[in-house]
Tab-separated table of C-alpha atoms and ligand atoms in Angstrom:
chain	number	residue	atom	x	y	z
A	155	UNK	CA	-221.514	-76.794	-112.715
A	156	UNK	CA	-222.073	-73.706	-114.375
A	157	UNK	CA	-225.548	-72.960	-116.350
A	158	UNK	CA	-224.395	-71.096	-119.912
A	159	UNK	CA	-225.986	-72.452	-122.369
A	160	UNK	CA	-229.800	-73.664	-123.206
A	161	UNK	CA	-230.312	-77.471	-122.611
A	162	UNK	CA	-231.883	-79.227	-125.239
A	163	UNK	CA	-231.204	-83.004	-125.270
A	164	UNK	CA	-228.223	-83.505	-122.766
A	165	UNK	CA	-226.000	-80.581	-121.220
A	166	UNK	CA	-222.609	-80.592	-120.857
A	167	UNK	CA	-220.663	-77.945	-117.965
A	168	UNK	CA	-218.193	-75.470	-119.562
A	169	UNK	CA	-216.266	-75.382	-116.468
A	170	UNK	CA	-215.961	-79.738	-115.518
A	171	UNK	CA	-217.207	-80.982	-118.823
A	172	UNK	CA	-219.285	-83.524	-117.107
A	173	UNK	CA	-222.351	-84.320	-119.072
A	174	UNK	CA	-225.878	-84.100	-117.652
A	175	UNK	CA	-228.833	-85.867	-119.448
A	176	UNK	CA	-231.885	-83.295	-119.886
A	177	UNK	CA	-235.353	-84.060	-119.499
A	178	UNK	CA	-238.187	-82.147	-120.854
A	179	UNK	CA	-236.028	-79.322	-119.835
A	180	UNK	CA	-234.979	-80.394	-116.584
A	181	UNK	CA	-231.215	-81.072	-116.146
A	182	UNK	CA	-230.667	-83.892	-114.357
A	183	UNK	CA	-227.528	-83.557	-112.330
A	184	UNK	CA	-227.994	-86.248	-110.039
A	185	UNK	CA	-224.916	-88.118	-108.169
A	186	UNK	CA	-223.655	-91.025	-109.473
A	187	UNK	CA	-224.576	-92.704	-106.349
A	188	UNK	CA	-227.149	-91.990	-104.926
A	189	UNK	CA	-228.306	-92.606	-101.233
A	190	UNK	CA	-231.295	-94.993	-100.825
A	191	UNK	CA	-233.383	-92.584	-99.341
A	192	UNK	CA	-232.656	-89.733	-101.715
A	193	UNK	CA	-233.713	-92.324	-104.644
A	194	UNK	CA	-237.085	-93.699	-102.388
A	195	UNK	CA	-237.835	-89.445	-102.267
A	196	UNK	CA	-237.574	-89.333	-106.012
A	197	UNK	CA	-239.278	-92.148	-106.971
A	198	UNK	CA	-242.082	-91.234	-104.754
A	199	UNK	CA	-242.151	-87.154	-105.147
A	200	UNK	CA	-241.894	-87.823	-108.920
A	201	UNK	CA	-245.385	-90.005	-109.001
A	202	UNK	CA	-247.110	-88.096	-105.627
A	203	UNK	CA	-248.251	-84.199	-106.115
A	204	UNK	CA	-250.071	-82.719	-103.248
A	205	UNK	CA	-251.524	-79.237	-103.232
A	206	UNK	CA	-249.296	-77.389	-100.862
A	207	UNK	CA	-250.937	-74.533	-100.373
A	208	UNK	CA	-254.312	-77.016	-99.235
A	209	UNK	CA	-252.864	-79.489	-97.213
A	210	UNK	CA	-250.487	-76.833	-95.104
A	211	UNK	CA	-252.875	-74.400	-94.953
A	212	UNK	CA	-250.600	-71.367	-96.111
A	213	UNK	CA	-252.995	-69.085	-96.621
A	214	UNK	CA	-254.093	-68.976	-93.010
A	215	UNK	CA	-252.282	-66.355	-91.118
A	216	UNK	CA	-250.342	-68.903	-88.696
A	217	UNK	CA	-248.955	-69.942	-92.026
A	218	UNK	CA	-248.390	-66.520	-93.822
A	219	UNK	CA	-246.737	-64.738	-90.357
A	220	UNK	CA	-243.842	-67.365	-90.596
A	221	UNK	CA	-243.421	-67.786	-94.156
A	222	UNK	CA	-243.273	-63.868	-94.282
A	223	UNK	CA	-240.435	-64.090	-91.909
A	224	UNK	CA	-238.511	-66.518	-94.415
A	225	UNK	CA	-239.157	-64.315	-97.105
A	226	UNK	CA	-238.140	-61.028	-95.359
A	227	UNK	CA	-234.870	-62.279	-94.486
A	228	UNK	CA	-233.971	-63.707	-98.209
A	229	UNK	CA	-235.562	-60.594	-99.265
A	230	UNK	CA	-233.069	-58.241	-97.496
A	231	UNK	CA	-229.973	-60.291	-98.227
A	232	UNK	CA	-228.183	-57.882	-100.914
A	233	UNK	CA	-229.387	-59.049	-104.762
A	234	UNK	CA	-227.796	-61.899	-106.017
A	235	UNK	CA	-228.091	-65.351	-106.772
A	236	UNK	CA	-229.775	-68.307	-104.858
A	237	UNK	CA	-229.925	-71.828	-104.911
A	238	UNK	CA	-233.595	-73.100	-103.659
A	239	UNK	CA	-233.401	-76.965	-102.456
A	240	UNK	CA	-236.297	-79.294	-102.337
A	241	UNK	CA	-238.267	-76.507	-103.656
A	242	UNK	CA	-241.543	-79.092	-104.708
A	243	UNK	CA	-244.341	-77.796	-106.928
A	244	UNK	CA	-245.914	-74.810	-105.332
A	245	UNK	CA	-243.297	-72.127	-106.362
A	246	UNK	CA	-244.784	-70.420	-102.929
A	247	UNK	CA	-241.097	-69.605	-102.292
A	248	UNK	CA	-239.666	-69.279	-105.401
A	249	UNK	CA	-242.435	-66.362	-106.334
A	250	UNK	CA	-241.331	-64.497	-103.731
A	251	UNK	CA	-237.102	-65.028	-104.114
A	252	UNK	CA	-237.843	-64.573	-107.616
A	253	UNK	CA	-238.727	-60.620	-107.696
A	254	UNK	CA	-235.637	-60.079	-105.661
A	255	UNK	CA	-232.948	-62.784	-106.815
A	256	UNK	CA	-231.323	-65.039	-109.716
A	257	UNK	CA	-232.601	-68.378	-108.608
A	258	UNK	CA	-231.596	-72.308	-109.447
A	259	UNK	CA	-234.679	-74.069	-108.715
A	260	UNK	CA	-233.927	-77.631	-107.060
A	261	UNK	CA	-235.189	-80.681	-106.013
A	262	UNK	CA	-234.512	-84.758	-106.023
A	263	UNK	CA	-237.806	-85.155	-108.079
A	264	UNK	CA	-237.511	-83.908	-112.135
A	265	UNK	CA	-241.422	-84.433	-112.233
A	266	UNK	CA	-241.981	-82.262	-109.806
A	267	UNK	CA	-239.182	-79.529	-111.507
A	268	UNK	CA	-242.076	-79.918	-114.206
A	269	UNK	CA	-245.050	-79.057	-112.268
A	270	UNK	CA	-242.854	-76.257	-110.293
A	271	UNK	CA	-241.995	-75.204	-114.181
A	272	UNK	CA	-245.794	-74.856	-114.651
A	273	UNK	CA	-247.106	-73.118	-111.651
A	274	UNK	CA	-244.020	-70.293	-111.916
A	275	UNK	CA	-245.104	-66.925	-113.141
A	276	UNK	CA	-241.591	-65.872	-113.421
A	277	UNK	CA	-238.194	-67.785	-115.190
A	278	UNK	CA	-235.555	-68.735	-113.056
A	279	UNK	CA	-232.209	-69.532	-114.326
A	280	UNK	CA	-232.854	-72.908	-114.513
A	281	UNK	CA	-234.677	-76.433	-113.304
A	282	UNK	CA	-231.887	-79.020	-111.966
A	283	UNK	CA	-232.742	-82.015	-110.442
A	284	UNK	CA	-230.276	-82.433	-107.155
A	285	UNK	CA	-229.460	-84.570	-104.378
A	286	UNK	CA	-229.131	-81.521	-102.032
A	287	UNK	CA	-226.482	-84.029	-100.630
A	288	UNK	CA	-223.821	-83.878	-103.692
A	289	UNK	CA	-224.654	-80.895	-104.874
A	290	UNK	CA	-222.926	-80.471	-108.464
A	291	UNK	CA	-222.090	-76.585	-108.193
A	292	UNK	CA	-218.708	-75.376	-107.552
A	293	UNK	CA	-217.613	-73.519	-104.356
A	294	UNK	CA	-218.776	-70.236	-103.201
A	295	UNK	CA	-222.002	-70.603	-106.466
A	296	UNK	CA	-224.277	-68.953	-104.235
A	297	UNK	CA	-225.115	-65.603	-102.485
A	298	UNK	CA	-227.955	-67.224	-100.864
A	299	UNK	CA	-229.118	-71.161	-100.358
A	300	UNK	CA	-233.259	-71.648	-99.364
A	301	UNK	CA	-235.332	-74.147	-98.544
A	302	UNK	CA	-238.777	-74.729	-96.828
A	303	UNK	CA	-240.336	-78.507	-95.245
A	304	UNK	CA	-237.071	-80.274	-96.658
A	305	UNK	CA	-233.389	-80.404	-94.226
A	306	UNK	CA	-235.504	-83.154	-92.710
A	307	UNK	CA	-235.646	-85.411	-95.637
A	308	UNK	CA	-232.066	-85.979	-95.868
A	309	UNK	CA	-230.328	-89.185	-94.851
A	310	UNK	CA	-227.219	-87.245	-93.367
A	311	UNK	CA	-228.242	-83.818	-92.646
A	312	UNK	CA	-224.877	-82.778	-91.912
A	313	UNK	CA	-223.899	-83.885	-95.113
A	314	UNK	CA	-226.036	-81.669	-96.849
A	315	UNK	CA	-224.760	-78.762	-94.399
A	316	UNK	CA	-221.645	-78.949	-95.363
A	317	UNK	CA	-222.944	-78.989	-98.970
A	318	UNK	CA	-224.829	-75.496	-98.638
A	319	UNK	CA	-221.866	-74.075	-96.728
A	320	UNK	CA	-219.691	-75.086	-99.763
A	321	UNK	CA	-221.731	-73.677	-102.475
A	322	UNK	CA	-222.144	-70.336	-100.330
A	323	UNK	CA	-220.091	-67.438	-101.349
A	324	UNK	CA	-218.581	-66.231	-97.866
A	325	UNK	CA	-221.030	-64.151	-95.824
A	326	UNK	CA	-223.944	-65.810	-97.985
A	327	UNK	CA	-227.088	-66.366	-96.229
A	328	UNK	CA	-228.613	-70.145	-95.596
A	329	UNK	CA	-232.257	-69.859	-94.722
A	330	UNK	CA	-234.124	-73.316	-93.267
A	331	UNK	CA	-238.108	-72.469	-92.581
A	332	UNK	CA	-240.447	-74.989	-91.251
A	333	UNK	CA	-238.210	-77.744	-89.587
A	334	UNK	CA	-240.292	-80.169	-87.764
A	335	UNK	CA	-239.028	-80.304	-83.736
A	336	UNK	CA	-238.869	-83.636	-82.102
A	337	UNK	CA	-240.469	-82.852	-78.668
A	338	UNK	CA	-243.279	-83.790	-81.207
A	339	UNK	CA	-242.696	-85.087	-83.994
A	340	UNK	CA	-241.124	-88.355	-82.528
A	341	UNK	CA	-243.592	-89.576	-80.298
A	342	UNK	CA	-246.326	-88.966	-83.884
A	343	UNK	CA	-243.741	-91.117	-85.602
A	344	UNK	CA	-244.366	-93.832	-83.166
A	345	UNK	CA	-247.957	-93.487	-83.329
A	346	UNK	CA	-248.176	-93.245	-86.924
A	347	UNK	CA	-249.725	-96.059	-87.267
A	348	UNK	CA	-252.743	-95.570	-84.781
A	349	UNK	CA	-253.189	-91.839	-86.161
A	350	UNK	CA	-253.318	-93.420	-89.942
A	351	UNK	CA	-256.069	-96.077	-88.308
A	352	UNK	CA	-258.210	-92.676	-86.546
A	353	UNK	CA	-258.016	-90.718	-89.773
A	354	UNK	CA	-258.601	-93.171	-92.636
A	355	UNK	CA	-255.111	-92.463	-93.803
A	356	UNK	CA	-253.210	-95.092	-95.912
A	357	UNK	CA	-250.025	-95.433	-93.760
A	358	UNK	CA	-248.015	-95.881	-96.869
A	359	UNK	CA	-249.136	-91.988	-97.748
A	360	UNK	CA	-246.155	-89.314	-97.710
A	361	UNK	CA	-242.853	-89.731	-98.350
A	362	UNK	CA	-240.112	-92.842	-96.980
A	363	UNK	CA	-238.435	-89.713	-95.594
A	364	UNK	CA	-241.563	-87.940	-93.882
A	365	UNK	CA	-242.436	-91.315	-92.095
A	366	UNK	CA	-238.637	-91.926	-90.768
A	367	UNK	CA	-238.314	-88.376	-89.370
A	368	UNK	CA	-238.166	-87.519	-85.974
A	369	UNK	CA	-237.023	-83.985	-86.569
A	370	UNK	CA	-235.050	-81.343	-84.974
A	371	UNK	CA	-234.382	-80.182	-80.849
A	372	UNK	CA	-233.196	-76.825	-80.448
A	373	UNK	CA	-229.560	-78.393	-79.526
A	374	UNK	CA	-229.348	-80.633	-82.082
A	375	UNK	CA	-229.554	-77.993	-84.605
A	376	UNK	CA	-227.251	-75.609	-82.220
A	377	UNK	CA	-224.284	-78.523	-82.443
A	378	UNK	CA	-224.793	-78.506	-86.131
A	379	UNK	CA	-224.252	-74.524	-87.220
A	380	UNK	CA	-221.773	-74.725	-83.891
A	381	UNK	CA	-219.428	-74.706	-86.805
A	382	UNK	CA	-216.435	-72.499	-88.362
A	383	UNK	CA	-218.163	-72.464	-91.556
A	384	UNK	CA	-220.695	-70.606	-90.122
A	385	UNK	CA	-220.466	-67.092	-88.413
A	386	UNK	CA	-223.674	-66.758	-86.853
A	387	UNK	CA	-226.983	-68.257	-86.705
A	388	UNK	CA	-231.078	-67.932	-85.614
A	389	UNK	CA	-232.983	-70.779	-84.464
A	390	UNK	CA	-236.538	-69.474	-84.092
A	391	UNK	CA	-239.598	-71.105	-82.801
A	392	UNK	CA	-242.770	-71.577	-84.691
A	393	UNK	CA	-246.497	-72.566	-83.399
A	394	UNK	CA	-247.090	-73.647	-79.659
A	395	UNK	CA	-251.050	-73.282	-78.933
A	396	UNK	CA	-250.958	-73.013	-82.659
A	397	UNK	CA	-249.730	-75.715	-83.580
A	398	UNK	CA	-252.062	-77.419	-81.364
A	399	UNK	CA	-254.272	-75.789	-83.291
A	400	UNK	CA	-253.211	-76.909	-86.683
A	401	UNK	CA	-253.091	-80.335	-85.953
A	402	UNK	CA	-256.458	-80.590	-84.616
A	403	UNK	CA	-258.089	-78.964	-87.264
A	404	UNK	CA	-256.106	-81.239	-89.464
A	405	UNK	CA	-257.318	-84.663	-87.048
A	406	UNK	CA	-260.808	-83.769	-87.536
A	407	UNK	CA	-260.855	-83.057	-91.223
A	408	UNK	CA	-259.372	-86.101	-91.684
A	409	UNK	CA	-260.919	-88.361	-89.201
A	410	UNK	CA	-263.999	-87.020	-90.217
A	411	UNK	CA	-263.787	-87.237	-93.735
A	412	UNK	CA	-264.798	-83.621	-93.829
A	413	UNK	CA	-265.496	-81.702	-97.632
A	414	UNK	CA	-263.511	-78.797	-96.347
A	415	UNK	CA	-260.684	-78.028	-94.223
A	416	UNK	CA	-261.893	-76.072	-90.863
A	417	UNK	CA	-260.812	-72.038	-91.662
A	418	UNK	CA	-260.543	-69.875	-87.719
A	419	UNK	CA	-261.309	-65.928	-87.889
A	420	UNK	CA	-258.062	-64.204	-88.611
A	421	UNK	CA	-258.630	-62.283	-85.435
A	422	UNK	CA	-258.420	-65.517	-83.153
A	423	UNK	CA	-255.150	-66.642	-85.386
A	424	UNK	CA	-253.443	-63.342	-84.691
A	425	UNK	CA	-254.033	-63.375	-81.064
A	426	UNK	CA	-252.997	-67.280	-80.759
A	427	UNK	CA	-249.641	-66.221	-82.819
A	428	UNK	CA	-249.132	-63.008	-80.890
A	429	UNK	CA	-249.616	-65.470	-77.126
A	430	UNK	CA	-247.296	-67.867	-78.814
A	431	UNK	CA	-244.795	-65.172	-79.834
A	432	UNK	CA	-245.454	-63.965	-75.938
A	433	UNK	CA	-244.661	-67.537	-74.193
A	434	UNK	CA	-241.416	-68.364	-76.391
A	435	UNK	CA	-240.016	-65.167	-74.598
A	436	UNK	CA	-240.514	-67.001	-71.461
A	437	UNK	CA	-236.967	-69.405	-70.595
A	438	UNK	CA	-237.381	-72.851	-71.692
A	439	UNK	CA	-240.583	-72.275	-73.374
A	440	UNK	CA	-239.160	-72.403	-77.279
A	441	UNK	CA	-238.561	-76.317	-77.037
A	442	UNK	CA	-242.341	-76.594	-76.704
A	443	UNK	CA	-242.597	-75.217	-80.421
A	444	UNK	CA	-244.056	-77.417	-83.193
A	445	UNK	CA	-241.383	-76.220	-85.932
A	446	UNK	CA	-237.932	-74.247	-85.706
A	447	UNK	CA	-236.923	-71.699	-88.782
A	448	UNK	CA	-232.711	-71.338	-89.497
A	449	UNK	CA	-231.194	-68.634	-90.627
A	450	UNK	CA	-227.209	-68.668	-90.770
A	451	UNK	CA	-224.367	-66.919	-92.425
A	452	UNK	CA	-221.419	-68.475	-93.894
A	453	UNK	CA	-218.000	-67.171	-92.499
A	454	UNK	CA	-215.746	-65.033	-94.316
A	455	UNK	CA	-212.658	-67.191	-94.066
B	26	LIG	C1	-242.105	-81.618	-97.927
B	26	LIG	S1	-241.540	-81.299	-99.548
B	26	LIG	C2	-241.360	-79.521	-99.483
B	26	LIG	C3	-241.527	-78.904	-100.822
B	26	LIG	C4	-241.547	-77.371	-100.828
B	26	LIG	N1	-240.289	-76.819	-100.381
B	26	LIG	C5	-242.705	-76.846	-100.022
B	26	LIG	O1	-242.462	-76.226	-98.965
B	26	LIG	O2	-243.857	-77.064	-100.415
B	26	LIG	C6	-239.857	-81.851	-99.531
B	26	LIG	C7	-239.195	-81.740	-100.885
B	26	LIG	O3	-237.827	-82.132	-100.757
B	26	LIG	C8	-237.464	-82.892	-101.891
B	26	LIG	N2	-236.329	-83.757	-101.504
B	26	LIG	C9	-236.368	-84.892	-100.778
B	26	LIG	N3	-235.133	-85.412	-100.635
B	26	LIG	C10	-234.292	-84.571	-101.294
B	26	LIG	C11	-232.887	-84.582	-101.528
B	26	LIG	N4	-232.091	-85.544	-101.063
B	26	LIG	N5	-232.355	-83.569	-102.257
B	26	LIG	C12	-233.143	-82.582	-102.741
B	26	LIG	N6	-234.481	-82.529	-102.564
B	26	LIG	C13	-235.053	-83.516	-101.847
B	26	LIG	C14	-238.722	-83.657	-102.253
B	26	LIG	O4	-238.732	-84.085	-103.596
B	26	LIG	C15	-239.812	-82.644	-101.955
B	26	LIG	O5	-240.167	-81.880	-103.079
């Protein structure tokens, strides 16, 4: 696919000819078939909003030390174009890529393209909806493919892999921030339901995708990059005590129907995030993280 012209009703690609209907502005470039999942995560990100910046927190230091780590390392990647997948409706990313990079904002869900459309303060090249699964972008599209909170809502992560590793011109950079890891995250998925009974939470709240997920261990996402396409890669740890922390803070808000989310001192967050950064150095210790961030670089063939 390759964005020349301005959508108005339907779009059609100079290079494949393949017509794309366009809504409100939003090309839809969705896969003819399209995996169950992928269509339950449209269906339900298109009606659902939630205020990202709220419910994660980003604001709070243990948020902004990570997410500044994501955005250095797009930042420094040599100018150039980038494909952002899953990119929901915050645009916390996409400000950031934005002052540095051409960017293709993406995601499964065309409403929330919409709402993304509406909170940018900057254009991007263009809104497409995409299964980041069949992505409809030739080869080597991209100097650099993003995304934040959403490799773990795909069916067949490899799949999608091998999808960013196509579109990646070689020696392109593939950044993956905030991947859940499963030394948690699978034993919450089996208490889901008791958690949803302690907090008042409807357990049909949050995505098909976000229920099913169990997440990422260290080696699972080593034997994935362990991969020609890809010359080298980071996996780095995020939140021990502080995700701990988070969670808590989280519990109680919710269990106790609480007006306001709990806010810590910035002082006690910087010392709990330097003593995290301090234990992961210690052998071993990184599989205890709450959530990994991926940085890899596509070979040069
Ligand atoms: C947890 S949200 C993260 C949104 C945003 N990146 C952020 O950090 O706030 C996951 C996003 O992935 C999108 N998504 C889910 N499945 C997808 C798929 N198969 N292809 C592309 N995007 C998908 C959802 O619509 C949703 O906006």
């Amino acid at each position: 696919m390759r964005l020349v012209t301005e959508p108005i009703m339907s779009y059609v690609c100079i290079s494949c000819k393949h017509g794309y209907a366009v809504q409100d502005g939003i090309i839809v470039a969705w896969p003819k078939t399209m995996g169950e999942l992928a269509q339950e995560e449209a269906h339900y990100h298109d009606e659902f909003d939630e205020n990202a910046a709220d419910v994660h927190q980003l604001t709070t230091y243990r948020n902004k030390f990570y997410h500044d780590s994501i955005h250095d390392s797009i930042r420094k990647h040599p100018r150039g174009r980038a494909l952002e997948v899953g990119a929901g409706s915050s645009g916390t990313e996409a400000e950031h890529v934005l002052r540095h990079h051409q960017v293709v904002e993406t995601d499964i869900s065309p409403d929330t393209l919409k709402r993304l459309r509406g909170n940018l303060s900057q254009t991007p090249e263009a809104f497409v909806a995409v299964d980041g699964e069949h992505i409809p972008f030739e080869k080597a599209s991209f100097d650099i493919v993003y995304m934040v909170a959403t490799f773990h809502h795909f069916e067949h992560p490899e799949v999608a892999l091998a999808e960013f590793a196509r579109v990646l011109k070689p020696g392109g950079l593939l950044v993956m921030g905030i991947e859940p890891n499963t030394t948690y995250f699978r034993p919450i998925k089996y208490l889901r339901g008791l958690l949803c009974r302690m907090t008042h939470m409807n357990p049909h709240e949050g995505s098909k995708a976000d229920a099913l997920m169990e997440g990422f261990t260290y080696n699972k996402l080593r034997r994935l990059l362990q991969n020609p396409q890809w010359s080298g890669y980071t996996i780095r740890p995020m939140w021990l005590i502080a995700g701990f922390m988070h969670y808590i803070l989280e519990f109680l808000y919710r269990a106790f129907k609480m007006k306001k989310r709990i806010s810590l001192p910035k002082g006690l967050e910087k010392n709990i995030v330097r003593l995290d950064e301090f234990l992961f150095s210690i052998p071993g210790c990184k599989h205890l993280c709450w959530h990994w961030i991926i940085t890899a670089n596509r070979s040069k063939e």
